[in-house]
């Protein structure tokens, strides 16, 4: 037997080389780009937050540590949707394949009532669930981050909150898109925050301006030093209640004290040889996504191709039926018995698709929610993170509308959500996303409003394959669905799959909205002849996703926003 030894000099050189390589690997700066990266990746709505998350990974933090840092950084750099005054959902998969989800969705205050947005004639009062102090649910984001960190975090809490404090205090230069959003929100900020100057200045915002948020920095310091109690008790809680009192708001100290996020078992389902790990109710996203995927599974999408006539027709017909179910059966499972097993029964989903015809659109008026035995901006933001060990986090978080209610808590410098609009204020009357609902999603004290957020993690052959999600109100589900199909059926890389044009149908209104240049003229003509009403829509969602390959992690950051992939 021959054994090979390196001569001592060479051995020393090799060891030096190896240790300098290790040092080099540790010191490699996180960089913006689609990858592949070997050690970790963060894809989220702003370059600043993306870098903060990647820096936490480089310091030895895991995916949950990075998620906490990104959540707080987005509250500073992406005020349209990043938040501490809102809520969200997390889907988690450990490197060993263990899964979990965290529901940090807002809750209706205890004083909320089913008819709270109706006038004396029983009609919905316009805007009351959108731009008033009564529009806010009890925020869940801070409790959610504390709970996620307690269970899975590795680095110290203060270390994760500090980067956001620095950004808020020192300011950051804003992008063209943020300048446009702040100018758009200006008149409402002024109207809803009398005597306060948050987000307002004498001249219009422009790209490169510095945005400093000292009040928010102080609030984040309370959270850094006191965790949950820094927000739900003490000075910040007092400020929230004082703000409520300026506008007949109904959130009380007791509501804040009683708020708790909830661990829920992920819902899972198969699409071909892929396993979907996604969010259960009170989000409708996971159930709807699994219903959609099964509805199209047996058709040759790969052969038909992306956004071709048959592909679009099939997807629209599936969406029509799934959103009809959503309107009736989805709500907070702590208050309403959501028939998840029946909705996900494969025979049931197949039966729902049986009555569609290739010759003509099925009018939505002829589709009702299904029945089974025994049962009767759209501004949100998403981030996807994978660390060097392969732990993955998919989080979608929201204030609901762009900048939420646009009401800023006086002295505390953060925006309140207008998530109460996600409830059904009156059966059959659409909310801001045109979604309708009924009993399952009626307003009740302490109940969580139904969501469409669809943070999702996908396995292939038992291994981590993709982390995906998006904002976009009712279009969230259909955007995640199409992004998954773009990769699995149309062989697109992660960035292409995210960038590609999307379309949307949600049963009612009976329209197919499509992004600019999303369909060829021939497709529009062919489908119009069959009775589909195709209308142009604005940008649909901001998908942020990571694909895990044998070469490393590839990011897809949505060019519709300032979304950025950072890895190392
Ligand atoms: N606020 C949008 C959603 O939760 O679906």
GROMACS .gro file of C-alpha atoms in nm, residues 108-523:
model
  416
  108UNK     CA    1  -5.934   4.275   1.482
  109UNK     CA    2  -5.943   4.481   1.804
  110UNK     CA    3  -6.175   4.346   2.076
  111UNK     CA    4  -6.418   4.632   2.010
  112UNK     CA    5  -6.453   4.544   1.639
  113UNK     CA    6  -6.804   4.458   1.518
  114UNK     CA    7  -6.938   4.292   1.203
  115UNK     CA    8  -7.119   4.609   1.097
  116UNK     CA    9  -6.853   4.860   1.198
  117UNK     CA   10  -6.803   4.990   0.842
  118UNK     CA   11  -7.175   5.014   0.755
  119UNK     CA   12  -7.395   5.324   0.767
  120UNK     CA   13  -7.743   5.328   0.916
  121UNK     CA   14  -7.886   5.204   0.584
  122UNK     CA   15  -7.650   4.907   0.592
  123UNK     CA   16  -7.422   5.033   0.315
  124UNK     CA   17  -7.043   5.017   0.333
  125UNK     CA   18  -6.900   5.361   0.419
  126UNK     CA   19  -6.636   5.431   0.151
  127UNK     CA   20  -6.278   5.445   0.278
  128UNK     CA   21  -6.362   5.378   0.642
  129UNK     CA   22  -6.175   5.046   0.641
  130UNK     CA   23  -5.888   5.202   0.446
  131UNK     CA   24  -5.786   5.549   0.559
  132UNK     CA   25  -5.902   5.601   0.917
  133UNK     CA   26  -5.782   5.507   1.263
  134UNK     CA   27  -6.047   5.234   1.264
  135UNK     CA   28  -5.887   5.069   0.961
  136UNK     CA   29  -5.603   4.918   1.164
  137UNK     CA   30  -5.581   4.570   1.301
  138UNK     CA   31  -5.364   4.507   1.608
  139UNK     CA   32  -5.009   4.486   1.465
  140UNK     CA   33  -4.834   4.150   1.470
  141UNK     CA   34  -4.490   4.202   1.316
  142UNK     CA   35  -4.289   4.276   1.631
  143UNK     CA   36  -4.432   3.980   1.822
  144UNK     CA   37  -4.375   3.763   1.516
  145UNK     CA   38  -4.008   3.857   1.492
  146UNK     CA   39  -3.953   3.806   1.867
  147UNK     CA   40  -4.119   3.464   1.855
  148UNK     CA   41  -3.929   3.351   1.542
  149UNK     CA   42  -3.599   3.465   1.694
  150UNK     CA   43  -3.668   3.295   2.026
  151UNK     CA   44  -3.727   2.961   1.857
  152UNK     CA   45  -3.470   2.963   1.579
  153UNK     CA   46  -3.236   3.263   1.613
  154UNK     CA   47  -2.863   3.229   1.672
  155UNK     CA   48  -2.730   3.585   1.700
  156UNK     CA   49  -2.827   3.832   1.971
  157UNK     CA   50  -3.159   4.015   1.919
  158UNK     CA   51  -3.000   4.361   1.960
  159UNK     CA   52  -2.751   4.284   1.685
  160UNK     CA   53  -3.039   4.216   1.446
  161UNK     CA   54  -3.238   4.533   1.520
  162UNK     CA   55  -2.939   4.771   1.529
  163UNK     CA   56  -2.879   4.799   1.152
  164UNK     CA   57  -3.235   4.928   1.104
  165UNK     CA   58  -3.185   5.183   1.383
  166UNK     CA   59  -2.870   5.310   1.213
  167UNK     CA   60  -3.047   5.339   0.880
  168UNK     CA   61  -3.340   5.527   1.032
  169UNK     CA   62  -3.117   5.765   1.230
  170UNK     CA   63  -2.848   5.833   0.971
  171UNK     CA   64  -3.089   5.822   0.681
  172UNK     CA   65  -3.050   5.661   0.344
  173UNK     CA   66  -3.067   5.793  -0.009
  174UNK     CA   67  -3.397   5.715  -0.169
  175UNK     CA   68  -3.456   5.558  -0.509
  176UNK     CA   69  -3.663   5.706  -0.787
  177UNK     CA   70  -3.945   5.463  -0.712
  178UNK     CA   71  -3.956   5.554  -0.341
  179UNK     CA   72  -3.946   5.926  -0.428
  180UNK     CA   73  -4.246   5.871  -0.657
  181UNK     CA   74  -4.432   5.674  -0.389
  182UNK     CA   75  -4.370   5.942  -0.122
  183UNK     CA   76  -4.489   6.217  -0.359
  184UNK     CA   77  -4.796   6.008  -0.444
  185UNK     CA   78  -4.879   5.962  -0.074
  186UNK     CA   79  -4.805   6.327   0.014
  187UNK     CA   80  -5.159   6.473   0.007
  188UNK     CA   81  -5.294   6.185   0.220
  189UNK     CA   82  -5.004   6.205   0.468
  190UNK     CA   83  -5.084   6.573   0.509
  191UNK     CA   84  -5.457   6.521   0.551
  192UNK     CA   85  -5.433   6.227   0.790
  193UNK     CA   86  -5.143   6.352   1.005
  194UNK     CA   87  -5.226   6.716   1.085
  195UNK     CA   88  -4.941   6.908   1.240
  196UNK     CA   89  -4.691   6.632   1.171
  197UNK     CA   90  -4.432   6.643   0.899
  198UNK     CA   91  -4.347   6.276   0.850
  199UNK     CA   92  -4.267   6.195   0.490
  200UNK     CA   93  -4.347   6.555   0.387
  201UNK     CA   94  -4.113   6.825   0.271
  202UNK     CA   95  -4.150   7.160   0.099
  203UNK     CA   96  -4.040   7.041  -0.241
  204UNK     CA   97  -4.119   6.709  -0.407
  205UNK     CA   98  -3.900   6.412  -0.317
  206UNK     CA   99  -3.646   6.312  -0.577
  207UNK     CA  100  -3.404   6.028  -0.629
  208UNK     CA  101  -3.094   6.069  -0.410
  209UNK     CA  102  -3.268   6.266  -0.131
  210UNK     CA  103  -3.180   6.157   0.222
  211UNK     CA  104  -3.468   6.011   0.426
  212UNK     CA  105  -3.403   6.036   0.801
  213UNK     CA  106  -3.658   5.889   1.048
  214UNK     CA  107  -3.550   5.982   1.401
  215UNK     CA  108  -3.882   5.891   1.570
  216UNK     CA  109  -3.872   5.549   1.409
  217UNK     CA  110  -3.509   5.508   1.522
  218UNK     CA  111  -3.618   5.572   1.882
  219UNK     CA  112  -3.906   5.325   1.854
  220UNK     CA  113  -3.671   5.061   1.717
  221UNK     CA  114  -3.439   5.126   2.012
  222UNK     CA  115  -3.723   5.039   2.251
  223UNK     CA  116  -3.777   4.718   2.056
  224UNK     CA  117  -3.403   4.646   2.055
  225UNK     CA  118  -3.379   4.692   2.431
  226UNK     CA  119  -3.711   4.542   2.544
  227UNK     CA  120  -3.817   4.300   2.271
  228UNK     CA  121  -4.193   4.249   2.263
  229UNK     CA  122  -4.249   4.478   2.561
  230UNK     CA  123  -4.076   4.759   2.375
  231UNK     CA  124  -4.374   4.774   2.140
  232UNK     CA  125  -4.680   4.624   2.310
  233UNK     CA  126  -4.618   4.794   2.645
  234UNK     CA  127  -4.461   5.115   2.773
  235UNK     CA  128  -4.390   5.430   2.574
  236UNK     CA  129  -4.457   5.297   2.224
  237UNK     CA  130  -4.786   5.136   2.333
  238UNK     CA  131  -4.885   5.467   2.496
  239UNK     CA  132  -4.810   5.645   2.170
  240UNK     CA  133  -5.024   5.400   1.973
  241UNK     CA  134  -5.317   5.452   2.212
  242UNK     CA  135  -5.271   5.832   2.204
  243UNK     CA  136  -5.275   5.816   1.824
  244UNK     CA  137  -5.595   5.605   1.835
  245UNK     CA  138  -5.760   5.867   2.050
  246UNK     CA  139  -5.700   6.143   1.794
  247UNK     CA  140  -5.923   5.963   1.543
  248UNK     CA  141  -6.180   5.738   1.717
  249UNK     CA  142  -5.951   5.439   1.678
  250UNK     CA  143  -6.051   5.129   1.875
  251UNK     CA  144  -5.720   4.954   1.951
  252UNK     CA  145  -5.675   4.944   2.330
  253UNK     CA  146  -5.382   4.870   2.560
  254UNK     CA  147  -5.543   4.535   2.632
  255UNK     CA  148  -5.550   4.453   2.258
  256UNK     CA  149  -5.178   4.525   2.240
  257UNK     CA  150  -5.099   4.324   2.551
  258UNK     CA  151  -5.308   4.030   2.429
  259UNK     CA  152  -5.161   4.010   2.079
  260UNK     CA  153  -4.971   3.688   2.012
  261UNK     CA  154  -4.846   3.536   1.691
  262UNK     CA  155  -4.919   3.165   1.640
  263UNK     CA  156  -4.715   2.869   1.515
  264UNK     CA  157  -4.924   2.671   1.267
  265UNK     CA  158  -4.853   2.348   1.084
  266UNK     CA  159  -4.755   2.414   0.723
  267UNK     CA  160  -4.988   2.284   0.457
  268UNK     CA  161  -4.820   2.069   0.199
  269UNK     CA  162  -4.910   1.927  -0.138
  270UNK     CA  163  -4.752   1.770  -0.442
  271UNK     CA  164  -4.709   1.898  -0.794
  272UNK     CA  165  -4.544   1.625  -1.003
  273UNK     CA  166  -4.223   1.541  -0.817
  274UNK     CA  167  -4.219   1.868  -0.623
  275UNK     CA  168  -4.345   1.920  -0.270
  276UNK     CA  169  -4.503   2.255  -0.184
  277UNK     CA  170  -4.469   2.378   0.175
  278UNK     CA  171  -4.694   2.676   0.218
  279UNK     CA  172  -4.909   2.893   0.444
  280UNK     CA  173  -5.232   2.765   0.600
  281UNK     CA  174  -5.528   2.989   0.691
  282UNK     CA  175  -5.581   3.264   0.791
  283UNK     CA  176  -5.408   3.307   0.459
  284UNK     CA  177  -5.599   3.173   0.165
  285UNK     CA  178  -5.273   3.166  -0.029
  286UNK     CA  179  -5.152   2.814   0.047
  287UNK     CA  180  -5.481   2.635  -0.011
  288UNK     CA  181  -5.550   2.834  -0.328
  289UNK     CA  182  -5.199   2.769  -0.463
  290UNK     CA  183  -5.232   2.393  -0.410
  291UNK     CA  184  -5.578   2.394  -0.571
  292UNK     CA  185  -5.443   2.585  -0.872
  293UNK     CA  186  -5.144   2.359  -0.918
  294UNK     CA  187  -5.353   2.046  -0.908
  295UNK     CA  188  -5.611   2.197  -1.146
  296UNK     CA  189  -5.347   2.228  -1.422
  297UNK     CA  190  -5.120   1.935  -1.335
  298UNK     CA  191  -5.238   1.687  -1.592
  299UNK     CA  192  -5.221   1.926  -1.890
  300UNK     CA  193  -4.916   1.959  -2.118
  301UNK     CA  194  -4.821   2.314  -2.020
  302UNK     CA  195  -4.459   2.251  -2.107
  303UNK     CA  196  -4.555   2.170  -2.466
  304UNK     CA  197  -4.796   2.462  -2.497
  305UNK     CA  198  -4.547   2.717  -2.368
  306UNK     CA  199  -4.550   3.033  -2.156
  307UNK     CA  200  -4.854   3.263  -2.202
  308UNK     CA  201  -4.977   3.075  -2.511
  309UNK     CA  202  -5.352   3.053  -2.579
  310UNK     CA  203  -5.419   2.716  -2.417
  311UNK     CA  204  -5.191   2.789  -2.121
  312UNK     CA  205  -5.369   3.116  -2.048
  313UNK     CA  206  -5.714   2.967  -2.094
  314UNK     CA  207  -5.648   2.676  -1.862
  315UNK     CA  208  -5.492   2.895  -1.594
  316UNK     CA  209  -5.778   3.146  -1.608
  317UNK     CA  210  -6.040   2.873  -1.575
  318UNK     CA  211  -5.857   2.724  -1.277
  319UNK     CA  212  -5.826   3.067  -1.113
  320UNK     CA  213  -6.195   3.141  -1.167
  321UNK     CA  214  -6.297   2.831  -0.974
  322UNK     CA  215  -6.039   2.860  -0.698
  323UNK     CA  216  -6.122   3.224  -0.620
  324UNK     CA  217  -6.493   3.135  -0.606
  325UNK     CA  218  -6.409   2.883  -0.331
  326UNK     CA  219  -6.192   3.140  -0.157
  327UNK     CA  220  -6.485   3.382  -0.130
  328UNK     CA  221  -6.692   3.134   0.068
  329UNK     CA  222  -6.473   2.896   0.260
  330UNK     CA  223  -6.159   3.078   0.369
  331UNK     CA  224  -6.125   3.267   0.694
  332UNK     CA  225  -5.950   3.261   1.031
  333UNK     CA  226  -5.942   2.893   1.141
  334UNK     CA  227  -5.960   3.002   1.506
  335UNK     CA  228  -6.312   3.137   1.435
  336UNK     CA  229  -6.440   2.945   1.136
  337UNK     CA  230  -6.403   2.580   1.047
  338UNK     CA  231  -6.216   2.610   0.719
  339UNK     CA  232  -6.281   2.291   0.517
  340UNK     CA  233  -5.918   2.257   0.416
  341UNK     CA  234  -5.927   1.881   0.359
  342UNK     CA  235  -6.230   1.905   0.132
  343UNK     CA  236  -6.086   2.198  -0.065
  344UNK     CA  237  -5.761   2.007  -0.117
  345UNK     CA  238  -5.926   1.678  -0.202
  346UNK     CA  239  -5.786   1.592  -0.545
  347UNK     CA  240  -6.111   1.441  -0.672
  348UNK     CA  241  -6.293   1.757  -0.570
  349UNK     CA  242  -6.045   1.978  -0.757
  350UNK     CA  243  -6.069   1.756  -1.066
  351UNK     CA  244  -6.448   1.775  -1.054
  352UNK     CA  245  -6.435   2.156  -1.038
  353UNK     CA  246  -6.242   2.161  -1.367
  354UNK     CA  247  -6.475   1.921  -1.548
  355UNK     CA  248  -6.724   2.177  -1.675
  356UNK     CA  249  -6.487   2.405  -1.859
  357UNK     CA  250  -6.489   2.405  -2.236
  358UNK     CA  251  -6.204   2.484  -2.472
  359UNK     CA  252  -6.455   2.652  -2.704
  360UNK     CA  253  -6.573   2.933  -2.479
  361UNK     CA  254  -6.500   3.109  -2.153
  362UNK     CA  255  -6.706   2.984  -1.859
  363UNK     CA  256  -6.886   3.299  -1.739
  364UNK     CA  257  -6.806   3.365  -1.374
  365UNK     CA  258  -7.179   3.417  -1.316
  366UNK     CA  259  -7.225   3.045  -1.385
  367UNK     CA  260  -6.956   2.944  -1.134
  368UNK     CA  261  -7.037   2.928  -0.766
  369UNK     CA  262  -6.818   2.817  -0.479
  370UNK     CA  263  -6.804   2.437  -0.489
  371UNK     CA  264  -6.996   2.215  -0.254
  372UNK     CA  265  -6.890   1.902  -0.076
  373UNK     CA  266  -7.055   1.660   0.158
  374UNK     CA  267  -7.092   1.782   0.514
  375UNK     CA  268  -7.010   2.143   0.435
  376UNK     CA  269  -7.162   2.422   0.295
  377UNK     CA  270  -5.062   4.730  -0.421
  378UNK     CA  271  -5.182   4.619  -0.309
  379UNK     CA  272  -4.878   4.690  -0.111
  380UNK     CA  273  -4.725   4.411   0.074
  381UNK     CA  274  -4.367   4.290   0.054
  382UNK     CA  275  -4.193   3.958   0.042
  383UNK     CA  276  -3.843   3.832   0.120
  384UNK     CA  277  -3.674   3.500   0.058
  385UNK     CA  278  -3.361   3.390   0.245
  386UNK     CA  279  -3.137   3.083   0.242
  387UNK     CA  280  -2.834   3.054   0.469
  388UNK     CA  281  -2.514   2.858   0.416
  389UNK     CA  282  -2.651   2.549   0.591
  390UNK     CA  283  -2.963   2.544   0.375
  391UNK     CA  284  -3.213   2.675   0.630
  392UNK     CA  285  -3.477   2.867   0.436
  393UNK     CA  286  -3.724   3.141   0.523
  394UNK     CA  287  -4.007   3.277   0.311
  395UNK     CA  288  -4.183   3.579   0.463
  396UNK     CA  289  -4.457   3.800   0.326
  397UNK     CA  290  -4.546   4.102   0.538
  398UNK     CA  291  -4.782   4.391   0.485
  399UNK     CA  292  -4.957   4.710   0.588
  400UNK     CA  293  -5.222   4.621   0.326
  401UNK     CA  294  -5.254   4.938   0.112
  402UNK     CA  295  -4.948   5.135   0.005
  403UNK     CA  296  -4.825   5.302   0.329
  404UNK     CA  297  -5.117   5.124   0.505
  405UNK     CA  298  -5.373   5.368   0.647
  406UNK     CA  299  -5.114   5.644   0.586
  407UNK     CA  300  -5.158   5.732   0.952
  408UNK     CA  301  -4.830   5.757   1.139
  409UNK     CA  302  -4.819   5.700   1.513
  410UNK     CA  303  -4.735   6.042   1.657
  411UNK     CA  304  -4.391   6.045   1.820
  412UNK     CA  305  -4.324   5.683   1.724
  413UNK     CA  306  -4.273   5.741   1.352
  414UNK     CA  307  -4.428   5.427   1.207
  415UNK     CA  308  -4.724   5.366   0.982
  416UNK     CA  309  -5.040   5.186   1.089
  417UNK     CA  310  -5.187   4.917   0.871
  418UNK     CA  311  -5.532   4.925   0.710
  419UNK     CA  312  -5.565   4.549   0.724
  420UNK     CA  313  -5.927   4.559   0.847
  421UNK     CA  314  -6.020   4.607   0.480
  422UNK     CA  315  -5.918   4.244   0.422
  423UNK     CA  316  -6.229   4.140   0.616
  424UNK     CA  317  -6.557   4.119   0.433
  425UNK     CA  318  -6.729   4.439   0.555
  426UNK     CA  319  -7.057   4.315   0.405
  427UNK     CA  320  -7.129   3.987   0.225
  428UNK     CA  321  -7.084   4.026  -0.149
  429UNK     CA  322  -6.938   4.380  -0.136
  430UNK     CA  323  -6.584   4.387  -0.277
  431UNK     CA  324  -6.287   4.514  -0.078
  432UNK     CA  325  -6.002   4.724  -0.223
  433UNK     CA  326  -5.881   4.422  -0.422
  434UNK     CA  327  -6.228   4.349  -0.563
  435UNK     CA  328  -6.245   4.038  -0.346
  436UNK     CA  329  -6.574   3.941  -0.195
  437UNK     CA  330  -6.643   3.723   0.106
  438UNK     CA  331  -6.909   3.615   0.348
  439UNK     CA  332  -6.949   3.459   0.690
  440UNK     CA  333  -6.609   3.287   0.696
  441UNK     CA  334  -6.436   3.624   0.672
  442UNK     CA  335  -6.685   3.847   0.855
  443UNK     CA  336  -6.552   4.086   1.121
  444UNK     CA  337  -6.546   3.949   1.476
  445UNK     CA  338  -6.356   4.071   1.781
  446UNK     CA  339  -5.998   3.933   1.796
  447UNK     CA  340  -6.034   3.750   1.463
  448UNK     CA  341  -5.767   3.758   1.194
  449UNK     CA  342  -5.869   3.890   0.854
  450UNK     CA  343  -5.827   3.660   0.556
  451UNK     CA  344  -5.512   3.709   0.353
  452UNK     CA  345  -5.384   3.612   0.009
  453UNK     CA  346  -5.019   3.605   0.114
  454UNK     CA  347  -4.848   3.293  -0.016
  455UNK     CA  348  -4.496   3.253   0.120
  456UNK     CA  349  -4.388   2.916  -0.012
  457UNK     CA  350  -4.091   2.679  -0.002
  458UNK     CA  351  -4.055   2.397  -0.255
  459UNK     CA  352  -3.867   2.069  -0.230
  460UNK     CA  353  -3.762   1.851  -0.518
  461UNK     CA  354  -3.673   1.490  -0.440
  462UNK     CA  355  -3.665   1.576  -0.070
  463UNK     CA  356  -3.415   1.863  -0.115
  464UNK     CA  357  -3.464   2.237  -0.091
  465UNK     CA  358  -3.551   2.364  -0.441
  466UNK     CA  359  -3.710   2.709  -0.431
  467UNK     CA  360  -3.813   2.985  -0.191
  468UNK     CA  361  -4.078   3.218  -0.332
  469UNK     CA  362  -4.342   3.479  -0.256
  470UNK     CA  363  -4.472   3.820  -0.354
  471UNK     CA  364  -4.687   4.117  -0.257
  472UNK     CA  365  -4.984   4.216  -0.475
  473UNK     CA  366  -5.314   4.177  -0.283
  474UNK     CA  367  -5.541   3.935  -0.463
  475UNK     CA  368  -5.278   3.881  -0.736
  476UNK     CA  369  -5.032   3.730  -0.487
  477UNK     CA  370  -5.162   3.378  -0.534
  478UNK     CA  371  -5.165   3.390  -0.913
  479UNK     CA  372  -4.820   3.551  -0.930
  480UNK     CA  373  -4.665   3.282  -0.710
  481UNK     CA  374  -4.847   3.016  -0.913
  482UNK     CA  375  -4.713   3.148  -1.246
  483UNK     CA  376  -4.359   3.192  -1.113
  484UNK     CA  377  -4.354   2.827  -1.005
  485UNK     CA  378  -4.487   2.714  -1.343
  486UNK     CA  379  -4.229   2.932  -1.521
  487UNK     CA  380  -3.950   2.733  -1.356
  488UNK     CA  381  -4.103   2.385  -1.344
  489UNK     CA  382  -4.291   2.380  -1.674
  490UNK     CA  383  -4.120   2.640  -1.889
  491UNK     CA  384  -3.760   2.576  -1.783
  492UNK     CA  385  -3.693   2.940  -1.700
  493UNK     CA  386  -3.411   3.044  -1.472
  494UNK     CA  387  -3.503   3.220  -1.148
  495UNK     CA  388  -3.465   3.575  -1.273
  496UNK     CA  389  -3.652   3.509  -1.596
  497UNK     CA  390  -3.933   3.337  -1.408
  498UNK     CA  391  -3.970   3.641  -1.183
  499UNK     CA  392  -3.940   3.901  -1.460
  500UNK     CA  393  -4.175   3.739  -1.710
  501UNK     CA  394  -4.512   3.902  -1.777
  502UNK     CA  395  -4.803   3.787  -1.563
  503UNK     CA  396  -5.180   3.787  -1.582
  504UNK     CA  397  -5.459   3.745  -1.329
  505UNK     CA  398  -5.818   3.630  -1.292
  506UNK     CA  399  -6.006   3.612  -0.962
  507UNK     CA  400  -6.358   3.490  -1.052
  508UNK     CA  401  -6.514   3.832  -0.987
  509UNK     CA  402  -6.484   4.070  -1.159
  510UNK     CA  403  -6.487   3.842  -1.464
  511UNK     CA  404  -6.179   3.996  -1.626
  512UNK     CA  405  -5.835   3.872  -1.723
  513UNK     CA  406  -5.591   4.152  -1.637
  514UNK     CA  407  -5.262   4.128  -1.816
  515UNK     CA  408  -4.939   4.323  -1.782
  516UNK     CA  409  -4.823   4.537  -2.074
  517UNK     CA  410  -4.707   4.316  -2.363
  518UNK     CA  411  -4.800   4.006  -2.162
  519UNK     CA  412  -4.996   3.844  -2.445
  520UNK     CA  413  -4.943   3.854  -2.820
  521UNK     CA  414  -5.218   4.026  -3.020
  522UNK     CA  415  -5.311   3.687  -3.165
  523UNK     CA  416  -5.365   3.544  -2.815
   0.00000   0.00000   0.00000
